[in-house]
Amino acid sequence: VIALAFVLAAGLSFGVGRALGLGNTAVNSAIPAPLRGDDVFVESPDGIAKDNLSNIIESTGQGMVHVLAGGTSVGIGLVLTQSGKVLTSYQPAAGAAHLAAEYVFSGKTFTMKVIGVDPAVHLALLQMEGNNGRPFSTVTVGNSDTIVSSAAAIREKSYHVPGDILDTAVSTTGTAAGVSFDVGKLTSLNTKVTLGGLTWTGLMASSLASAQPPAIGGPLANPNGHVIGIIVGSSGSGLDAVGYAIPINWALSVATQLANGNP
């Protein structure tokens, strides 16, 4: 599925997590650690494309939000914790007012405040508020350090998956109630590239069959729908498009430092 847009019913995700019993349910506030072990994808008889799509909707799509400043969309945010910590490429000033997060699928909106900003990697950590102690829906993170071993394990499980390491850039714009998918393959785990006048090292590069550049701040997901990177830029177009992403392990380390008050 290439650059395929989906508009889903509001009932798919309500932005309040998947837990039903709220009584003594603990709401996790710690930045998640990368997934342990190999992230093995096993396809069903429906085929890899359909599985990849449904996995992304379940594991990543329900934790994606539009970041709003003064009611205007300024980027994509990924909800990392049930307590509502959001990692985004938007960099508000400390104490910025009128920030909000709108869940992509449900449209449910919550106010936000700034926890911290790391200008060196163009990431910020924000905090959603107003869910009355209930868990927020989150993305599911993978592990960017075990991508190669995971791909090898996948090839042992499924003859439909070639030797390439498959991934998908997930985008959304404005306040659209859906996402687009740019399916591709990982071409480098450690790329040096200049984007917007800033030279990056250690980025993942992916070839993407894309009609338009993937949205900055959007997640890069593996076939299980787990986030393995955050898009920070792209080059080329069409069959020659390349997307560049901060590995998720690096991004989670930044988020942890910001959560602890260490920019």
mmCIF file of C-alpha atoms in Angstrom:
data_model
loop_
_atom_site.group_PDB
_atom_site.id
_atom_site.type_symbol
_atom_site.label_atom_id
_atom_site.label_comp_id
_atom_site.label_asym_id
_atom_site.label_seq_id
_atom_site.Cartn_x
_atom_site.Cartn_y
_atom_site.Cartn_z
ATOM 1 C CA VAL A 1 0.000 0.000 0.000
ATOM 2 C CA ILE A 2 1.711 3.211 -1.143
ATOM 3 C CA ALA A 3 0.687 6.647 0.118
ATOM 4 C CA LEU A 4 -2.758 5.321 0.936
ATOM 5 C CA ALA A 5 -4.932 7.641 3.030
ATOM 6 C CA PHE A 6 -7.396 6.308 5.567
ATOM 7 C CA VAL A 7 -10.222 8.149 7.255
ATOM 8 C CA LEU A 8 -11.432 6.095 10.170
ATOM 9 C CA ALA A 9 -14.531 6.274 12.318
ATOM 10 C CA ALA A 10 -14.236 8.295 15.486
ATOM 11 C CA GLY A 11 -15.133 5.222 17.494
ATOM 12 C CA LEU A 12 -11.792 3.550 16.665
ATOM 13 C CA SER A 13 -9.815 5.499 19.232
ATOM 14 C CA PHE A 14 -11.059 7.723 21.996
ATOM 15 C CA GLY A 15 -7.685 8.810 23.347
ATOM 16 C CA VAL A 16 -8.323 7.208 26.718
ATOM 17 C CA GLY A 17 -6.308 4.019 26.471
ATOM 18 C CA ARG A 18 -7.415 0.433 26.119
ATOM 19 C CA ALA A 19 -7.922 -0.334 29.807
ATOM 20 C CA LEU A 20 -11.564 -0.828 30.744
ATOM 21 C CA GLY A 21 -11.384 -1.165 34.501
ATOM 22 C CA LEU A 22 -10.290 2.186 35.908
ATOM 23 C CA GLY A 23 -10.592 1.361 39.627
ATOM 24 C CA ASN A 24 -7.020 0.767 40.771
ATOM 25 C CA THR A 25 -5.492 0.768 37.288
ATOM 26 C CA ALA A 26 -1.979 2.204 37.407
ATOM 27 C CA VAL A 27 -1.341 4.832 34.734
ATOM 28 C CA ASN A 28 2.254 4.526 33.562
ATOM 29 C CA SER A 29 4.157 7.806 33.361
ATOM 30 C CA ALA A 30 7.674 6.516 32.604
ATOM 31 C CA ILE A 31 9.117 6.936 29.111
ATOM 32 C CA PRO A 32 9.030 3.425 27.611
ATOM 33 C CA ALA A 33 12.194 1.441 27.053
ATOM 34 C CA PRO A 34 12.887 -0.023 23.602
ATOM 35 C CA LEU A 35 11.240 -3.381 22.965
ATOM 36 C CA ARG A 36 13.340 -6.284 24.207
ATOM 37 C CA GLY A 37 14.271 -9.177 21.945
ATOM 38 C CA ASP A 38 13.609 -9.556 18.240
ATOM 39 C CA ASP A 39 10.509 -7.860 16.841
ATOM 40 C CA VAL A 40 9.308 -10.789 14.740
ATOM 41 C CA PHE A 41 6.532 -10.235 12.199
ATOM 42 C CA VAL A 42 4.470 -13.250 11.162
ATOM 43 C CA GLU A 43 2.001 -12.606 8.375
ATOM 44 C CA SER A 44 -1.475 -14.089 8.165
ATOM 45 C CA PRO A 45 -3.003 -15.603 4.993
ATOM 46 C CA ASP A 46 -4.285 -12.095 4.172
ATOM 47 C CA GLY A 47 -0.763 -11.099 3.160
ATOM 48 C CA ILE A 48 1.907 -8.688 4.367
ATOM 49 C CA ALA A 49 0.335 -5.471 3.033
ATOM 50 C CA LYS A 50 -2.962 -5.898 4.866
ATOM 51 C CA ASP A 51 -1.225 -7.051 8.037
ATOM 52 C CA ASN A 52 1.183 -4.131 7.982
ATOM 53 C CA LEU A 53 -1.682 -1.679 7.559
ATOM 54 C CA SER A 54 -3.788 -3.082 10.406
ATOM 55 C CA ASN A 55 -0.738 -3.404 12.687
ATOM 56 C CA ILE A 56 0.148 0.266 12.178
ATOM 57 C CA ILE A 57 -3.426 1.383 12.856
ATOM 58 C CA GLU A 58 -3.516 -0.611 16.087
ATOM 59 C CA SER A 59 0.017 -0.072 17.403
ATOM 60 C CA THR A 60 0.944 3.384 16.114
ATOM 61 C CA GLY A 61 -2.096 5.182 14.692
ATOM 62 C CA GLN A 62 -4.043 5.232 17.941
ATOM 63 C CA GLY A 63 -1.221 7.102 19.680
ATOM 64 C CA MET A 64 -0.711 9.777 17.007
ATOM 65 C CA VAL A 65 -1.899 13.322 17.671
ATOM 66 C CA HIS A 66 -1.984 16.624 15.849
ATOM 67 C CA VAL A 67 -0.077 19.212 17.880
ATOM 68 C CA LEU A 68 -2.042 22.469 17.933
ATOM 69 C CA ALA A 69 -0.782 25.931 18.852
ATOM 70 C CA GLY A 70 -3.545 28.497 19.149
ATOM 71 C CA GLY A 71 -5.875 26.101 17.343
ATOM 72 C CA THR A 72 -3.533 25.700 14.339
ATOM 73 C CA SER A 73 -1.808 22.418 13.519
ATOM 74 C CA VAL A 74 1.970 22.734 13.881
ATOM 75 C CA GLY A 75 3.086 19.116 13.664
ATOM 76 C CA ILE A 76 2.714 15.479 14.613
ATOM 77 C CA GLY A 77 3.023 14.147 18.136
ATOM 78 C CA LEU A 78 3.520 10.606 19.425
ATOM 79 C CA VAL A 79 1.944 9.775 22.789
ATOM 80 C CA LEU A 80 4.602 7.768 24.635
ATOM 81 C CA THR A 81 3.022 7.242 28.051
ATOM 82 C CA GLN A 82 -0.417 6.480 29.442
ATOM 83 C CA SER A 83 -0.020 9.615 31.550
ATOM 84 C CA GLY A 84 0.065 11.679 28.344
ATOM 85 C CA LYS A 85 3.683 12.554 27.575
ATOM 86 C CA VAL A 86 3.933 13.491 23.880
ATOM 87 C CA LEU A 87 7.143 13.556 21.798
ATOM 88 C CA THR A 88 7.023 15.951 18.853
ATOM 89 C CA SER A 89 9.300 17.695 16.369
ATOM 90 C CA TYR A 90 7.496 20.988 17.091
ATOM 91 C CA GLN A 91 9.598 23.168 19.402
ATOM 92 C CA PRO A 92 7.461 25.556 21.453
ATOM 93 C CA ALA A 93 9.033 28.121 23.725
ATOM 94 C CA ALA A 94 9.193 27.263 27.417
ATOM 95 C CA GLY A 95 5.880 28.106 28.997
ATOM 96 C CA ALA A 96 4.121 28.441 25.648
ATOM 97 C CA ALA A 97 0.362 28.803 26.086
ATOM 98 C CA HIS A 98 -2.617 27.562 24.066
ATOM 99 C CA LEU A 99 -1.050 24.203 23.186
ATOM 100 C CA ALA A 100 -3.292 21.214 22.556
ATOM 101 C CA ALA A 101 -3.199 17.666 21.219
ATOM 102 C CA GLU A 102 -5.912 16.306 18.956
ATOM 103 C CA TYR A 103 -6.000 12.544 18.447
ATOM 104 C CA VAL A 104 -5.774 11.827 14.726
ATOM 105 C CA PHE A 105 -8.436 9.127 14.604
ATOM 106 C CA SER A 106 -10.946 10.259 17.214
ATOM 107 C CA GLY A 107 -10.516 14.028 17.103
ATOM 108 C CA LYS A 108 -10.581 14.128 20.907
ATOM 109 C CA THR A 109 -8.574 17.132 22.093
ATOM 110 C CA PHE A 110 -6.601 17.800 25.263
ATOM 111 C CA THR A 111 -4.658 20.814 26.496
ATOM 112 C CA MET A 112 -0.871 20.489 26.764
ATOM 113 C CA LYS A 113 2.050 22.107 28.514
ATOM 114 C CA VAL A 114 5.784 22.067 27.742
ATOM 115 C CA ILE A 115 8.019 19.679 29.691
ATOM 116 C CA GLY A 116 11.214 20.400 27.792
ATOM 117 C CA VAL A 117 12.833 21.032 24.406
ATOM 118 C CA ASP A 118 16.071 19.706 22.898
ATOM 119 C CA PRO A 119 16.910 22.091 20.027
ATOM 120 C CA ALA A 120 19.932 20.018 18.963
ATOM 121 C CA VAL A 121 17.709 17.166 17.750
ATOM 122 C CA HIS A 122 14.574 19.242 17.105
ATOM 123 C CA LEU A 123 12.436 17.332 19.578
ATOM 124 C CA ALA A 124 10.181 18.460 22.400
ATOM 125 C CA LEU A 125 8.349 16.617 25.158
ATOM 126 C CA LEU A 126 4.877 17.882 26.038
ATOM 127 C CA GLN A 127 2.322 16.829 28.642
ATOM 128 C CA MET A 128 -1.371 16.311 27.866
ATOM 129 C CA GLU A 129 -3.872 17.220 30.555
ATOM 130 C CA GLY A 130 -7.559 16.767 31.316
ATOM 131 C CA ASN A 131 -8.173 13.018 31.120
ATOM 132 C CA ASN A 132 -9.236 12.707 34.766
ATOM 133 C CA GLY A 133 -6.673 10.060 35.633
ATOM 134 C CA ARG A 134 -7.592 7.698 32.812
ATOM 135 C CA PRO A 135 -4.826 6.263 30.587
ATOM 136 C CA PHE A 136 -4.200 7.939 27.240
ATOM 137 C CA SER A 137 -3.827 5.809 24.095
ATOM 138 C CA THR A 138 -0.157 5.457 23.174
ATOM 139 C CA VAL A 139 2.065 4.326 20.330
ATOM 140 C CA THR A 140 3.993 1.071 20.686
ATOM 141 C CA VAL A 141 7.747 1.448 20.333
ATOM 142 C CA GLY A 142 10.113 -1.071 18.784
ATOM 143 C CA ASN A 143 13.887 -1.254 19.017
ATOM 144 C CA SER A 144 16.116 0.420 16.445
ATOM 145 C CA ASP A 145 19.188 -1.453 17.713
ATOM 146 C CA THR A 146 17.764 -4.879 16.841
ATOM 147 C CA ILE A 147 16.292 -4.099 13.423
ATOM 148 C CA VAL A 148 18.754 -6.299 11.541
ATOM 149 C CA SER A 149 18.370 -9.320 13.822
ATOM 150 C CA SER A 150 14.587 -8.870 13.795
ATOM 151 C CA ALA A 151 14.582 -8.842 9.996
ATOM 152 C CA ALA A 152 16.590 -12.060 9.934
ATOM 153 C CA ALA A 153 14.097 -13.681 12.301
ATOM 154 C CA ILE A 154 11.221 -12.487 10.117
ATOM 155 C CA ARG A 155 12.743 -14.086 7.041
ATOM 156 C CA GLU A 156 12.821 -17.404 8.874
ATOM 157 C CA LYS A 157 9.112 -17.110 9.671
ATOM 158 C CA SER A 158 7.736 -15.889 6.336
ATOM 159 C CA TYR A 159 8.782 -16.739 2.812
ATOM 160 C CA HIS A 160 6.838 -13.711 1.502
ATOM 161 C CA VAL A 161 9.261 -11.252 3.086
ATOM 162 C CA PRO A 162 12.372 -10.645 0.932
ATOM 163 C CA GLY A 163 15.862 -9.938 2.241
ATOM 164 C CA ASP A 164 15.120 -6.220 2.571
ATOM 165 C CA ILE A 165 14.256 -4.637 5.912
ATOM 166 C CA LEU A 166 10.758 -3.298 5.356
ATOM 167 C CA ASP A 167 9.402 -0.139 6.972
ATOM 168 C CA THR A 168 6.595 2.377 6.537
ATOM 169 C CA ALA A 169 6.561 6.151 7.043
ATOM 170 C CA VAL A 170 3.248 7.207 8.600
ATOM 171 C CA SER A 171 2.085 10.765 7.912
ATOM 172 C CA THR A 172 -0.792 13.076 8.628
ATOM 173 C CA THR A 173 -1.341 16.760 7.948
ATOM 174 C CA GLY A 174 -3.457 19.561 9.312
ATOM 175 C CA THR A 175 -6.205 18.067 11.433
ATOM 176 C CA ALA A 176 -7.049 15.216 9.053
ATOM 177 C CA ALA A 177 -8.860 12.279 10.667
ATOM 178 C CA GLY A 178 -6.566 9.725 9.038
ATOM 179 C CA VAL A 179 -3.019 8.845 8.062
ATOM 180 C CA SER A 180 -1.079 8.015 4.910
ATOM 181 C CA PHE A 181 1.418 5.197 4.465
ATOM 182 C CA ASP A 182 4.622 5.353 2.427
ATOM 183 C CA VAL A 183 5.974 1.807 2.281
ATOM 184 C CA GLY A 184 9.691 1.357 1.747
ATOM 185 C CA LYS A 185 12.825 -0.394 2.888
ATOM 186 C CA LEU A 186 15.670 0.549 5.165
ATOM 187 C CA THR A 187 18.855 1.354 3.235
ATOM 188 C CA SER A 188 21.167 2.625 5.990
ATOM 189 C CA LEU A 189 21.326 2.527 9.774
ATOM 190 C CA ASN A 190 23.904 5.302 10.108
ATOM 191 C CA THR A 191 23.544 8.094 7.568
ATOM 192 C CA LYS A 192 25.143 11.539 7.582
ATOM 193 C CA VAL A 193 23.013 14.112 5.781
ATOM 194 C CA THR A 194 22.337 17.861 5.724
ATOM 195 C CA LEU A 195 18.686 18.796 6.152
ATOM 196 C CA GLY A 196 17.499 22.384 6.354
ATOM 197 C CA GLY A 197 21.030 23.635 6.939
ATOM 198 C CA LEU A 198 21.619 21.220 9.828
ATOM 199 C CA THR A 199 24.033 18.303 9.471
ATOM 200 C CA TRP A 200 22.818 15.099 11.070
ATOM 201 C CA THR A 201 24.745 11.918 11.795
ATOM 202 C CA GLY A 202 23.389 8.552 12.889
ATOM 203 C CA LEU A 203 20.079 8.755 11.028
ATOM 204 C CA MET A 204 18.276 5.824 9.453
ATOM 205 C CA ALA A 205 17.638 6.216 5.716
ATOM 206 C CA SER A 206 14.747 4.524 3.912
ATOM 207 C CA SER A 207 13.779 4.394 0.253
ATOM 208 C CA LEU A 208 10.092 5.305 0.049
ATOM 209 C CA ALA A 209 7.704 5.137 -2.900
ATOM 210 C CA SER A 210 6.056 8.450 -2.078
ATOM 211 C CA ALA A 211 3.944 10.900 -4.054
ATOM 212 C CA GLN A 212 4.961 13.612 -1.581
ATOM 213 C CA PRO A 213 7.555 13.936 1.192
ATOM 214 C CA PRO A 214 6.664 12.220 4.479
ATOM 215 C CA ALA A 215 5.557 14.624 7.198
ATOM 216 C CA ILE A 216 8.274 15.802 9.592
ATOM 217 C CA GLY A 217 7.790 14.285 13.027
ATOM 218 C CA GLY A 218 5.821 11.317 11.742
ATOM 219 C CA PRO A 219 6.727 7.808 12.861
ATOM 220 C CA LEU A 220 8.667 5.220 10.899
ATOM 221 C CA ALA A 221 7.140 1.824 11.677
ATOM 222 C CA ASN A 222 8.144 -1.781 11.110
ATOM 223 C CA PRO A 223 5.726 -4.458 9.766
ATOM 224 C CA ASN A 224 4.387 -5.029 13.295
ATOM 225 C CA GLY A 225 3.389 -1.368 13.450
ATOM 226 C CA HIS A 226 5.966 -0.569 16.129
ATOM 227 C CA VAL A 227 7.716 2.806 15.948
ATOM 228 C CA ILE A 228 11.382 2.403 15.025
ATOM 229 C CA GLY A 229 12.152 6.027 14.116
ATOM 230 C CA ILE A 230 10.894 9.603 13.844
ATOM 231 C CA ILE A 231 11.083 11.297 10.444
ATOM 232 C CA VAL A 232 13.200 14.464 10.444
ATOM 233 C CA GLY A 233 13.497 15.086 6.708
ATOM 234 C CA SER A 234 13.508 13.672 3.199
ATOM 235 C CA SER A 235 14.977 14.108 -0.242
ATOM 236 C CA GLY A 236 13.853 13.261 -3.763
ATOM 237 C CA SER A 237 10.343 12.260 -4.770
ATOM 238 C CA GLY A 238 8.393 9.459 -6.403
ATOM 239 C CA LEU A 239 10.400 6.250 -6.715
ATOM 240 C CA ASP A 240 13.567 8.139 -5.692
ATOM 241 C CA ALA A 241 12.244 9.456 -2.360
ATOM 242 C CA VAL A 242 14.417 8.930 0.701
ATOM 243 C CA GLY A 243 13.214 9.482 4.241
ATOM 244 C CA TYR A 244 15.564 10.154 7.159
ATOM 245 C CA ALA A 245 14.636 9.244 10.720
ATOM 246 C CA ILE A 246 16.041 9.542 14.230
ATOM 247 C CA PRO A 247 16.283 5.956 15.547
ATOM 248 C CA ILE A 248 13.617 5.405 18.202
ATOM 249 C CA ASN A 249 16.190 4.359 20.829
ATOM 250 C CA TRP A 250 17.898 7.741 20.421
ATOM 251 C CA ALA A 251 14.538 9.573 20.518
ATOM 252 C CA LEU A 252 13.481 7.722 23.691
ATOM 253 C CA SER A 253 16.787 8.646 25.318
ATOM 254 C CA VAL A 254 16.119 12.319 24.503
ATOM 255 C CA ALA A 255 12.558 12.023 25.837
ATOM 256 C CA THR A 256 13.837 10.463 29.082
ATOM 257 C CA GLN A 257 16.337 13.283 29.592
ATOM 258 C CA LEU A 258 13.631 15.887 28.987
ATOM 259 C CA ALA A 259 11.253 14.126 31.371
ATOM 260 C CA ASN A 260 13.975 14.242 34.025
ATOM 261 C CA GLY A 261 14.564 17.950 33.460
ATOM 262 C CA ASN A 262 17.848 17.519 31.595
ATOM 263 C CA PRO A 263 17.682 19.135 28.114
#
